[in-house]
Short mmCIF file of C-alpha atoms in Angstrom, two decimals:
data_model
loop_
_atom_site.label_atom_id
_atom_site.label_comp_id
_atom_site.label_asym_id
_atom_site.label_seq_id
_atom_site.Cartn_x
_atom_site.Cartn_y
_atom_site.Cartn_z
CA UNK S 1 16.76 -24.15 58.34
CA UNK S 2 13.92 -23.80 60.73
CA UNK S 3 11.82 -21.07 59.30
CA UNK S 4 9.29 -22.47 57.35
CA UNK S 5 6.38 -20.54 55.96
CA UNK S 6 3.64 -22.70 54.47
CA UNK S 7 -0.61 -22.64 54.26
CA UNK S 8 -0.49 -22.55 58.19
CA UNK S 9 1.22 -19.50 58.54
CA UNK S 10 5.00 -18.63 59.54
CA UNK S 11 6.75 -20.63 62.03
CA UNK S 12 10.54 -21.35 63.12
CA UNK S 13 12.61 -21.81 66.22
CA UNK S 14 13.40 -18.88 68.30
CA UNK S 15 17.10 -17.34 68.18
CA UNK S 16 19.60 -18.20 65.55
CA UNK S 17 20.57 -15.83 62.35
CA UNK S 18 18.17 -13.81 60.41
CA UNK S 19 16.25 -15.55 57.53
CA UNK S 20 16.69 -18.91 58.70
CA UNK S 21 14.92 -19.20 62.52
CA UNK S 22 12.34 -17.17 63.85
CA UNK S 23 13.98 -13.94 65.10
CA UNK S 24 12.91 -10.72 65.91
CA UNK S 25 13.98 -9.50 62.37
CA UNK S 26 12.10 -11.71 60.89
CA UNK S 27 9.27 -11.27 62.61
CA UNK S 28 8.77 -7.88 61.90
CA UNK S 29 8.93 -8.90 58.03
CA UNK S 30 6.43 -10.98 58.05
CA UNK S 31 4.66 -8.71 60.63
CA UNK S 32 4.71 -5.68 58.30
CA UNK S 33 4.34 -7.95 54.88
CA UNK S 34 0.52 -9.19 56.99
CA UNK S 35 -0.23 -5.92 57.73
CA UNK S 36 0.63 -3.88 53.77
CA UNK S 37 -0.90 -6.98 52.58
CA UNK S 38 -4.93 -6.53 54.86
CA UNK S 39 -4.56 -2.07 54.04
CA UNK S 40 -3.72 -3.43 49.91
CA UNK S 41 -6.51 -5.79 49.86
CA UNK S 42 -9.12 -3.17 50.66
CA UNK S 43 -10.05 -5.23 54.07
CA UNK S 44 -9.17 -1.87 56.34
CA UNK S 45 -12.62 -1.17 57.98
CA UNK S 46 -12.04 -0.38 61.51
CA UNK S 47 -7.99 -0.08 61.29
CA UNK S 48 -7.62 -2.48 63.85
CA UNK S 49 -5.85 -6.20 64.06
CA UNK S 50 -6.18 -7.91 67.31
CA UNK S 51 -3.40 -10.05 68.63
CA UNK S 52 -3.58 -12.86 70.93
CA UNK S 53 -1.13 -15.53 71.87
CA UNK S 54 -0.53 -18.65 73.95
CA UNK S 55 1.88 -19.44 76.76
CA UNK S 56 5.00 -20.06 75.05
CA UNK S 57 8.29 -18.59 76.64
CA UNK S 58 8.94 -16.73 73.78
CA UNK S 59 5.33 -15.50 73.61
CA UNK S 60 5.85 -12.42 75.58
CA UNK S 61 9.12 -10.94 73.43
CA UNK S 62 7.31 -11.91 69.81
CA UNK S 63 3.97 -10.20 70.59
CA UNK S 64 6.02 -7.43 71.68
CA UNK S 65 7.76 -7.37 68.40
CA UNK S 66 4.24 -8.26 66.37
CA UNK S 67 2.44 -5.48 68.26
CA UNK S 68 4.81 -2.67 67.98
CA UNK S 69 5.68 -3.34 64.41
CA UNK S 70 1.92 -2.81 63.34
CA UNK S 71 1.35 0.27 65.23
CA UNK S 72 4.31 1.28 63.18
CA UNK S 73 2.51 0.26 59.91
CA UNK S 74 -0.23 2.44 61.42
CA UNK S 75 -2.39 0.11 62.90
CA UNK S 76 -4.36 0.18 65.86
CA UNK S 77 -3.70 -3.25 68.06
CA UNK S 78 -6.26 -4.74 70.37
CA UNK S 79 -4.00 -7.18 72.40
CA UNK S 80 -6.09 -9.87 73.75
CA UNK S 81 -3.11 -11.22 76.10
CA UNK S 82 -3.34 -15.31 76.61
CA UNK S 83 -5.81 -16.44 74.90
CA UNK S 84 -6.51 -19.64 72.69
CA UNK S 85 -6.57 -19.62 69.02
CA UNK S 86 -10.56 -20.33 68.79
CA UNK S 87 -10.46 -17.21 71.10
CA UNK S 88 -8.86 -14.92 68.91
CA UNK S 89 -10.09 -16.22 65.97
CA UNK S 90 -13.46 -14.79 67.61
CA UNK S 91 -12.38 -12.01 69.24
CA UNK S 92 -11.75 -10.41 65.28
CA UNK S 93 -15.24 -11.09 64.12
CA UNK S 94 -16.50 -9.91 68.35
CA UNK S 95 -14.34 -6.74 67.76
CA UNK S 96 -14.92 -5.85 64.04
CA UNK S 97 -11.31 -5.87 63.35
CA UNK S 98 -9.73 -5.94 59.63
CA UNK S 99 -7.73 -9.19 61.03
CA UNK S 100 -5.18 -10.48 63.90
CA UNK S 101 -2.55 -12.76 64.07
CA UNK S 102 -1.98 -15.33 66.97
CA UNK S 103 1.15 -16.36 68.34
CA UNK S 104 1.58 -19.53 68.68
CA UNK S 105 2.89 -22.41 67.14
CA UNK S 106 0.33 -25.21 67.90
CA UNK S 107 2.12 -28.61 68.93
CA UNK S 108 5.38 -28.13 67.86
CA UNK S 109 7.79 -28.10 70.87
CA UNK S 110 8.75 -24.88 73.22
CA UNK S 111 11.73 -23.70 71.52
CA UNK S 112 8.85 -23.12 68.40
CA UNK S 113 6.76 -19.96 68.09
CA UNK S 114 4.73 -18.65 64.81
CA UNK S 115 2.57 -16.21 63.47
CA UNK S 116 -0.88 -17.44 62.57
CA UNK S 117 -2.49 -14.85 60.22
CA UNK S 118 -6.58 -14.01 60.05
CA UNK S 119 -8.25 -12.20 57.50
CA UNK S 120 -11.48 -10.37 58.91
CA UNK S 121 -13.68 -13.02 59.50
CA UNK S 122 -11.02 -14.25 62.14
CA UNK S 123 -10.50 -17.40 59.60
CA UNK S 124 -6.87 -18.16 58.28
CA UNK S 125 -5.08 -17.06 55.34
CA UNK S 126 -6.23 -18.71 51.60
CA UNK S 127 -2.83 -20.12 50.32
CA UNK S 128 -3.59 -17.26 47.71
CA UNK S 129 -3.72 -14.60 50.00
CA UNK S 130 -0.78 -16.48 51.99
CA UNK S 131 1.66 -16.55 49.08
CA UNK S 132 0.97 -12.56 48.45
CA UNK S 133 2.15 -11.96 52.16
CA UNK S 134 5.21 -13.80 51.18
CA UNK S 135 5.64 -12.07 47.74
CA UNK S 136 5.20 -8.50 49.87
CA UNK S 137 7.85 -10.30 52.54
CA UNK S 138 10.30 -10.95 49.84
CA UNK S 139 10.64 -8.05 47.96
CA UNK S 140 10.41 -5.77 51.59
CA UNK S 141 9.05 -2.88 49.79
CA UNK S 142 7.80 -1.76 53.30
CA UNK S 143 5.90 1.69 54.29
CA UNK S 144 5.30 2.87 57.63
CA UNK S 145 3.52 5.54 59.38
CA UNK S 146 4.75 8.71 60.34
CA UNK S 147 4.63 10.09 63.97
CA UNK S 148 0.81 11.86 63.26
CA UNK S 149 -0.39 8.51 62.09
CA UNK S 150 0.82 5.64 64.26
CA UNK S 151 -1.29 2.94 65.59
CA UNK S 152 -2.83 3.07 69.21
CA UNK S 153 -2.56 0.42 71.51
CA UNK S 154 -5.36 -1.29 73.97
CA UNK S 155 -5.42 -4.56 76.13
CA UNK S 156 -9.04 -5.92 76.15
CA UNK S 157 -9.13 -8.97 78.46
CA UNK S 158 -12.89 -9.73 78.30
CA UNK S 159 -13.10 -12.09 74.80
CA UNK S 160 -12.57 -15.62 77.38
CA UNK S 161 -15.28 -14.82 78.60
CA UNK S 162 -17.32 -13.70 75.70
CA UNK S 163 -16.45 -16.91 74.08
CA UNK S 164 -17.18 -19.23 76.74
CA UNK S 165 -20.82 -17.66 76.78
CA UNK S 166 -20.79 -18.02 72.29
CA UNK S 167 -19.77 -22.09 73.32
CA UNK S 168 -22.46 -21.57 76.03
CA UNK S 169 -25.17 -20.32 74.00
CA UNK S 170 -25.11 -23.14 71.24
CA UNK S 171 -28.37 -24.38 70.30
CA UNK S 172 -27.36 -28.09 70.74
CA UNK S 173 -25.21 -27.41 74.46
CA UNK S 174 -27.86 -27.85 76.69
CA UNK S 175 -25.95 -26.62 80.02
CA UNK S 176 -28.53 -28.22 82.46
CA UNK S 177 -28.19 -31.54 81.40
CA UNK S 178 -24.57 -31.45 81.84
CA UNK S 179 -25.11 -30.30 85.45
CA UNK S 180 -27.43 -32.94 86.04
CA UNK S 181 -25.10 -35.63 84.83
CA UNK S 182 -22.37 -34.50 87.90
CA UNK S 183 -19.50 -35.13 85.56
CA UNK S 184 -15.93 -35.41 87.16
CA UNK S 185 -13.01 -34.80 84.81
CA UNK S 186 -9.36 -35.06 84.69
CA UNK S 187 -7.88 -31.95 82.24
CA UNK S 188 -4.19 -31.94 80.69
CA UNK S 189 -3.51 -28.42 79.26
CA UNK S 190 0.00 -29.38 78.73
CA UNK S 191 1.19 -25.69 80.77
CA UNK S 192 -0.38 -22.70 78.21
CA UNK S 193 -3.67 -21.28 77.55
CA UNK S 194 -6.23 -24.06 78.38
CA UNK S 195 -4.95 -24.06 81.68
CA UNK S 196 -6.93 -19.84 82.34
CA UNK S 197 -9.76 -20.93 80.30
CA UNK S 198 -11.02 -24.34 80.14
CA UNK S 199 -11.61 -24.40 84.29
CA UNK S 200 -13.73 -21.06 83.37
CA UNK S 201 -15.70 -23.16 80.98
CA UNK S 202 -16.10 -26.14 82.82
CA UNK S 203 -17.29 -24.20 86.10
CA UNK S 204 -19.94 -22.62 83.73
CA UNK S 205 -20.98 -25.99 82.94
CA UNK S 206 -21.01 -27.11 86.48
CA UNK S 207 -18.54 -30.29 85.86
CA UNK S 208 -15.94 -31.01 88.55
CA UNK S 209 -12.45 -31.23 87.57
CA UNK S 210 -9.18 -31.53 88.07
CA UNK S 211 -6.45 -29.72 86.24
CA UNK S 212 -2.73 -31.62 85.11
CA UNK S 213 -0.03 -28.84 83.73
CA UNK S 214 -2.19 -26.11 84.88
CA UNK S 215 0.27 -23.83 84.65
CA UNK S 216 0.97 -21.06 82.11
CA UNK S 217 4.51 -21.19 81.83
CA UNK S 218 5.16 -22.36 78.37
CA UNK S 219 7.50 -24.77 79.90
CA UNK S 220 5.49 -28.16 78.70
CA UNK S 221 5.86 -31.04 80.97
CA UNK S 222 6.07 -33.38 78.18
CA UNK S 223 5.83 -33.19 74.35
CA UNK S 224 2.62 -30.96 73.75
CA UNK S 225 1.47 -33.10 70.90
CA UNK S 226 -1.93 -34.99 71.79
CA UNK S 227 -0.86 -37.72 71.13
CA UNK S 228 -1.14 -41.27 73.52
CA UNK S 229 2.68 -41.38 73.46
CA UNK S 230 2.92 -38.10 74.75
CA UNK S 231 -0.20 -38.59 77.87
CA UNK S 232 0.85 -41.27 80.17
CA UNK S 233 0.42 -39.12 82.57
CA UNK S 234 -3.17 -38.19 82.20
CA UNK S 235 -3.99 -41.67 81.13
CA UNK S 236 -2.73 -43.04 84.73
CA UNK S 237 -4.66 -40.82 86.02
CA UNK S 238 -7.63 -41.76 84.76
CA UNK S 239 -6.51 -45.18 85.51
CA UNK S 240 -7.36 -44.39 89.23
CA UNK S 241 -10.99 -44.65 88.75
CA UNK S 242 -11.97 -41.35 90.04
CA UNK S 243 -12.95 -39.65 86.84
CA UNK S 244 -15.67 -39.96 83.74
CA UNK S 245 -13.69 -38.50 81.18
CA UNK S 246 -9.95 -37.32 80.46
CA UNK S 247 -9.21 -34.15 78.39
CA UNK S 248 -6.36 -32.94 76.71
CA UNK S 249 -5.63 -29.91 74.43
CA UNK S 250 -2.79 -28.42 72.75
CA UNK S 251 -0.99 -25.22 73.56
CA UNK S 252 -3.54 -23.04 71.87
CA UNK S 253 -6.19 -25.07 72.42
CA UNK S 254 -7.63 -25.98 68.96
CA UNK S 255 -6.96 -29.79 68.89
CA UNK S 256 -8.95 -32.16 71.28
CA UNK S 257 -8.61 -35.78 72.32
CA UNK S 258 -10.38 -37.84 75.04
CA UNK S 259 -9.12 -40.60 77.02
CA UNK S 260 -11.96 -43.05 78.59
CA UNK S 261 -12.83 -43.49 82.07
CA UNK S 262 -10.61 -46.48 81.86
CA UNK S 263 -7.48 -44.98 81.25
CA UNK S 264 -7.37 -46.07 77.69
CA UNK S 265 -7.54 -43.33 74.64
CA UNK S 266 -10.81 -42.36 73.11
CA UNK S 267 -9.10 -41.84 70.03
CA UNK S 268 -7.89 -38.45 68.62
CA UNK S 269 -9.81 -39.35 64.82
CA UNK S 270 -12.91 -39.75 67.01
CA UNK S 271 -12.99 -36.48 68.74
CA UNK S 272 -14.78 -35.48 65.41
CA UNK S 273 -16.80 -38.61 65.18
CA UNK S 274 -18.32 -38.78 68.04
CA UNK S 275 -19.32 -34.76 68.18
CA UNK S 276 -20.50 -34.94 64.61
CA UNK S 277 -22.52 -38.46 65.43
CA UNK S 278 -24.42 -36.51 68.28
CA UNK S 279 -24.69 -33.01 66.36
CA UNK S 280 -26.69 -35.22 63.37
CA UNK S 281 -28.62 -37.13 65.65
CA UNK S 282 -30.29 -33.83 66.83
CA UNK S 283 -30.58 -31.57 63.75
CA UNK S 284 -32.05 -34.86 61.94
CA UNK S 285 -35.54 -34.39 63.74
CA UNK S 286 -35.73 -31.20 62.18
CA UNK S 287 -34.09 -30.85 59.38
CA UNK S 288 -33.79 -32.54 55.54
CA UNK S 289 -31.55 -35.45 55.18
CA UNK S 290 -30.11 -33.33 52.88
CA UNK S 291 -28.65 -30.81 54.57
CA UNK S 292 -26.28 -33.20 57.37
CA UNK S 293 -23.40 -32.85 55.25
CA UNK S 294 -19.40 -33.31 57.00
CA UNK S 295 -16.02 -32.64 55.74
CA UNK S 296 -12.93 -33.83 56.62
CA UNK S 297 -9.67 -33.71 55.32
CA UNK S 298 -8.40 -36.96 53.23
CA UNK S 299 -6.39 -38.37 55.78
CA UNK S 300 -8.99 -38.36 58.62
CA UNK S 301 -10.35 -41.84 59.62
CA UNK S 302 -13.39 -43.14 57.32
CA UNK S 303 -15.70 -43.48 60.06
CA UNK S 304 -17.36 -40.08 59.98
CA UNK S 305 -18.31 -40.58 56.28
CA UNK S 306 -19.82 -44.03 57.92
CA UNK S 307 -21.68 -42.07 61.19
CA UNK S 308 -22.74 -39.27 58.22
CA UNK S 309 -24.22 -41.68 55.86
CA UNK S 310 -26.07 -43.18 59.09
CA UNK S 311 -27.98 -40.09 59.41
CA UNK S 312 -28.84 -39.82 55.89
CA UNK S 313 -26.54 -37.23 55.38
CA UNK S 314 -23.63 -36.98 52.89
CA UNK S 315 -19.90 -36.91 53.41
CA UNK S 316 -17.28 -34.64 51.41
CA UNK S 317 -13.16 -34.97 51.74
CA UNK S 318 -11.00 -31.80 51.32
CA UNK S 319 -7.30 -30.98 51.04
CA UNK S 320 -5.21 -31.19 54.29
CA UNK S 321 -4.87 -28.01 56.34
CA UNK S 322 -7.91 -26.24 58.07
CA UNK S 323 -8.42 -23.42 55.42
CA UNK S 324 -9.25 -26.05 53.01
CA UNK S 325 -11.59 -28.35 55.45
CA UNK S 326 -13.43 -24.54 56.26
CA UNK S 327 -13.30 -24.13 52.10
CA UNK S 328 -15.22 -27.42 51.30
CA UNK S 329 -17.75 -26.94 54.17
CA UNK S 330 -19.01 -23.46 52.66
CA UNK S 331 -19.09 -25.38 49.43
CA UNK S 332 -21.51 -28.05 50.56
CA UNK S 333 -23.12 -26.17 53.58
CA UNK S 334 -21.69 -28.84 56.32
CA UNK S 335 -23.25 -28.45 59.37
CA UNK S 336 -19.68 -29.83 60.80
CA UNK S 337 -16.50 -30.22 59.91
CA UNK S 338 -12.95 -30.91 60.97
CA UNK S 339 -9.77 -32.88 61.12
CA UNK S 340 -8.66 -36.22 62.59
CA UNK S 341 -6.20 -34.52 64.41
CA UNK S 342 -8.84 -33.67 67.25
CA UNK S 343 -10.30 -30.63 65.54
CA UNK S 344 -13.93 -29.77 65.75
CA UNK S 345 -15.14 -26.69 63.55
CA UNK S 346 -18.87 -25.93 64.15
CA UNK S 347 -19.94 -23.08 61.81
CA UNK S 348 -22.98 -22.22 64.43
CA UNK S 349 -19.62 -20.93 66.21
CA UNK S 350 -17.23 -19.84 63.98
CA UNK S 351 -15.41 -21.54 60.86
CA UNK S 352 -12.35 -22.46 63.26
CA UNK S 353 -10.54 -25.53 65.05
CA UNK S 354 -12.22 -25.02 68.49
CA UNK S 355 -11.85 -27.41 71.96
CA UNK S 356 -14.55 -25.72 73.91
CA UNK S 357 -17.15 -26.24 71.20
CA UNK S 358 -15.83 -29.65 71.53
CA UNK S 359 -16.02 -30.35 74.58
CA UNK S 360 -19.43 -28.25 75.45
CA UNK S 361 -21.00 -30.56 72.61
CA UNK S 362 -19.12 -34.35 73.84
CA UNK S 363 -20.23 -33.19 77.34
CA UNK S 364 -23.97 -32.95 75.93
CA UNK S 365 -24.25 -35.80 74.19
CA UNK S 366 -22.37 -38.01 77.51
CA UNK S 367 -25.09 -36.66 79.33
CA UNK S 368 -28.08 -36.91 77.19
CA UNK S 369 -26.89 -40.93 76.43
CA UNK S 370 -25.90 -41.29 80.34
CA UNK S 371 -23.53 -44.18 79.26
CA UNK S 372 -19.52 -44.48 80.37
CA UNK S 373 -17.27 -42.82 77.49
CA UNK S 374 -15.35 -46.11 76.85
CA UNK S 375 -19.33 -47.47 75.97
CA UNK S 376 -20.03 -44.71 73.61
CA UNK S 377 -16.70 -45.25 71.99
CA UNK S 378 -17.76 -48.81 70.90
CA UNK S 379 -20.63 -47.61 69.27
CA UNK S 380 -19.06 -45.61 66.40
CA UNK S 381 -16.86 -48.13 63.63
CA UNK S 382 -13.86 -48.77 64.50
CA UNK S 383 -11.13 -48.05 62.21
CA UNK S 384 -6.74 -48.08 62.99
CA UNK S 385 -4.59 -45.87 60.98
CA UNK S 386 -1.05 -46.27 60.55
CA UNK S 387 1.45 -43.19 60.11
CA UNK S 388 4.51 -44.12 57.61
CA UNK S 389 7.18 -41.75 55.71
CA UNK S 390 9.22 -41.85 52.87
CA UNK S 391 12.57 -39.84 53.20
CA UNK S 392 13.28 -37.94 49.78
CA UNK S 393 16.30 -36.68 48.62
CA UNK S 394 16.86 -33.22 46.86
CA UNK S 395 17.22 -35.33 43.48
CA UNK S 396 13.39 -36.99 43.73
CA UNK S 397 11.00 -35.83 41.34
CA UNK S 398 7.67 -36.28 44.17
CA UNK S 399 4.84 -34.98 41.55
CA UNK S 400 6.16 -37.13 38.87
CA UNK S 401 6.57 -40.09 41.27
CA UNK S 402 2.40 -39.22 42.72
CA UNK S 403 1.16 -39.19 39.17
CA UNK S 404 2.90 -42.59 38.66
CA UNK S 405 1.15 -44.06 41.53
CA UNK S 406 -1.90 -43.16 40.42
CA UNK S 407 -2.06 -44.14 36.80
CA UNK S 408 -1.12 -47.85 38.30
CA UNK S 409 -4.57 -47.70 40.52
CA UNK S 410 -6.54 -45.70 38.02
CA UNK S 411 -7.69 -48.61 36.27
CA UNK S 412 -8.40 -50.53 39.22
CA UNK S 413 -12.34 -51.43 39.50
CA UNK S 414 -12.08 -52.09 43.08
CA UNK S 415 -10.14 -48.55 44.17
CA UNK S 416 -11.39 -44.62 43.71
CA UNK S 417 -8.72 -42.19 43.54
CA UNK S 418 -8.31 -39.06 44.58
CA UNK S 419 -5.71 -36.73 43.32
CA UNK S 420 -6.94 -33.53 45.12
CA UNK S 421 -3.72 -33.56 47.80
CA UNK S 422 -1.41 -36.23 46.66
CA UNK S 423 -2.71 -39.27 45.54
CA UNK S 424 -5.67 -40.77 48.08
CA UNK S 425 -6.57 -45.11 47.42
CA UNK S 426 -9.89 -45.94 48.31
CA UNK S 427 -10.75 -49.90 48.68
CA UNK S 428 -13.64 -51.12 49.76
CA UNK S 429 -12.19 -51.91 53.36
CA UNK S 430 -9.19 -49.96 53.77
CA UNK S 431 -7.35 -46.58 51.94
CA UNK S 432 -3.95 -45.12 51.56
CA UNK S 433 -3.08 -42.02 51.28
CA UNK S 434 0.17 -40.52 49.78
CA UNK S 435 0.95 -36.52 50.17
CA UNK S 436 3.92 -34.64 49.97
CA UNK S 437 4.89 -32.55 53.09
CA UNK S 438 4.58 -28.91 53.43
CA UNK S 439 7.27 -28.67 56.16
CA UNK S 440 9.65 -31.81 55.38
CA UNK S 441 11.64 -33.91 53.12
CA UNK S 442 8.93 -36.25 52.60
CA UNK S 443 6.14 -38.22 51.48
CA UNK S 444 3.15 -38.87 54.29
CA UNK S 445 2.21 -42.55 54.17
CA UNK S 446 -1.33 -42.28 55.86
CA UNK S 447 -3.50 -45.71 55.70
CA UNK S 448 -6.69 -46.78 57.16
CA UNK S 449 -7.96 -50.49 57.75
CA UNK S 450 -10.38 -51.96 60.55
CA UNK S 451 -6.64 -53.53 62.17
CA UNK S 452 -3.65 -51.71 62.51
CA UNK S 453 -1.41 -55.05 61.27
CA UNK S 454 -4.39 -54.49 57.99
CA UNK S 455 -3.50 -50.53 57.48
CA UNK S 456 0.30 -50.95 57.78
CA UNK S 457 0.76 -53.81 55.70
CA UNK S 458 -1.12 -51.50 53.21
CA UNK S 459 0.74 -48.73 53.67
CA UNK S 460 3.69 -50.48 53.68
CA UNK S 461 2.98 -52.03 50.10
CA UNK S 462 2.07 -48.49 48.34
CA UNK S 463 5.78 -47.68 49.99
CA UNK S 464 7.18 -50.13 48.30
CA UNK S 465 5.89 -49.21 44.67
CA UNK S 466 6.91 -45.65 45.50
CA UNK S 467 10.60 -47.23 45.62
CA UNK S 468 10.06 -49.38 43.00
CA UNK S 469 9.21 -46.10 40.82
CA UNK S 470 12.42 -44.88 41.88
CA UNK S 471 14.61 -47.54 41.13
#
């Protein structure tokens, strides 16, 4: 079964039999179940739910399906066309719609597609309000309009635009001083939406550039993960010494990683480092230590708590997934926030993953430090983190076996745990972190040391008790 419908919203592979891929059946389930579910919960203000999507092949026949089904529910769709998620997230709060879904399915491969699902302040789904769009999808108690009070249907392509100039008109961008600095840039946007709208942003911001998988096609030219296995393309590129800085984005353009003038990686986990270092450095001339507080989620890379504390400010951890990063940094007022996966979320912006806020305020800071990226790389800690798994079988009891693990540590003077999502092992130097999987068979094995042969070895041992526990 490829359909799987978790925190992040409702994604599968296209074609295949009802209930078990994403099909056009389907979609118009979970379409309708969104839609019953934003009119129930008394959200319905302006009667309208925008709908953008990125450049997957399948992009064109599911917003079809998506946009069609809620004028039947009697909604009024504003399609935005191609557009990132940060864009659409935006384009609800720009429009004052009651919500909007985006199309896309992130970094998962082209045969994937999903439905991404906003409430009205363009943020995602709470699991809460997630699991009642399932309940509603299950039990397919569905109304629809009749034929006086169907939805109407527009095409607005304006919100690129309107959120380059948002990105532009950040307090802490300062546009001339990137156009003073004469950047030149090399740009992967792996064949979907970054490819229409970073140039547009990067024009504004008078950097010259040059643009790898510029094409919308939704045919990826390599795995659209952003990950170093996946950019040896780029990263030879760069390798040619005509260039300051490498980009890359994902196929809705949410997740950002560098690569150095060198040709070698930045570091996906430090995409939010080195944004939040410069973003603290400036608001700490004017305001309280105090109030520079971060979030990240538990299995990001210690070394924003480190660049937080530096500042004076104070460092929070939340629950994987982006809804529960954006939950925490209400909670504590963060001035930034994010993921280690490359995800930046400024709340001067919006409370959303967002690679043009990203890159607007890396682009700022390069300038305003006039050093080489591979220099300002070695000024933040450095920190390796090794990805392991544990295969489970239908038979394993996971919660029982994660409370197991950590009763053994609880009593351990020299580790804090964490039991928010999973089980999280702080040492002094290093930390594991154990987490069952939303979308497979199996346990994440994240750990973090200052060497990678350090943060496997670690990981590698907490494995090990987790079989032990089974045996």
């Amino acid at each position: 079964m490829t359909l799987i419908k978790s925190i992040s919203g409702i994604r599968g592979t296209i074609g295949g039999s009802t209930g078990d891929t994403l099909n056009p059946l389907d979609i118009v389930k979970f379409t309708t179940a969104y839609a019953m579910f934003i009119r129930r919960n008394g959200q319905s203000r302006s009667n309208k739910i925008v709908v953008g999507r990125d450049a997957r092949i399948s992009g064109e026949m599911v917003k079809n399906v998506v946009c069609g089904t809620l004028m039947g529910v009697g909604y009024d769709v504003i399609n935005i066309g191609l557009a990132t998620t940060p864009t659409t997230e935006l384009a609800v709060r720009m429009s004052g719609a009651d919500g909007g879904i985006i199309i896309t399915a992130s970094h998962n491969p082209r045969q994937w597609n999903a439905l991404k699902l906003l409430n009205k302040e363009g943020e995602f789904l709470t699991a809460a309000d997630g699991a009642i769009v399932l309940d509603i999808a299950e039990k397919e108690n569905f109304e629809y309009a009749d034929v006086d009070h169907l939805g109407h249907y527009v095409e607005d392509n304006t919100f690129d635009a309107r959120h380059i100039e948002s990105v532009l008109q950040l307090k802490l961008v300062d546009v001339e001083a990137v156009k003073k600095a004469h950047f030149k840039v090399c740009v992967d946007t792996i064949n979907s939406v970054g490819g229409i709208i970073l140039p547009k942003l990067l024009e504004q911001l008078g950097v010259e550039y040059t643009i790898l998988n510029g094409e919308a096609t939704g045919d990826f030219a390599h795995n659209p993960e952003p990950l170093e296995k996946n950019l040896q393309g780029i990263m030879d590129e760069m390798k040619t010494g005509q260039y300051d800085l490498g980009i890359v984005v994902d196929p809705d353009v949410d997740r950002l990683a560098f690569i150095c003038e060198n040709g070698k990686m930045f570091g996906e986990e430090y995409t939010l480092v080195s944004v939040a270092d410069y973003v603290l450095s400036a608001l700490s001339t004017q305001s309280s230590p105090s109030s520079l507080n971060t979030v990240s989620n538990l299995s990001s890379t210690r070394a924003l708590r480190d660049v937080t504390e530096k500042h004076g400010g104070t460092y929070a951890a939340a629950a994987v997934g982006e809804v529960n990063v954006t939950t925490k940094m209400k909670e504590v007022n963060a001035v930034i926030g994010g993921e280690g996966n490359g995800g930046v979320i400024y709340p001067e912006s919006h409370y959303g993953r967002d690679a043009l806020v990203g890159i607007a305020l890396f682009l700022t800071s390069l300038a305003k430090k006039g050093c080489k990226v591979s220099e300002l790389r070695a000024t933040f800690p450095d920190y390796q983190i090794a990805k392991n798994r544990i295969d489970l079988t239908p038979e394993t009891d996971v919660d029982a076996i994660l409370v197991k693990v950590k009763e053994m540590f609880a009593a351990d003077s020299t580790a804090q745990v964490n039991d928010i999502d999973g089980v999280k092992i702080d040492f002094p130097d290093k930390w594991v972190h154990l987490r069952k999987s939303n979308t497979e068979p199996i346990i994440r094995v994240y750990s973090e040391a200052v060497s990678m042969e350090e943060a496997d070895a670690i990981g590698k041992k907490l494995m090990q008790v987790v079989y032990d526990i089974q045996e």
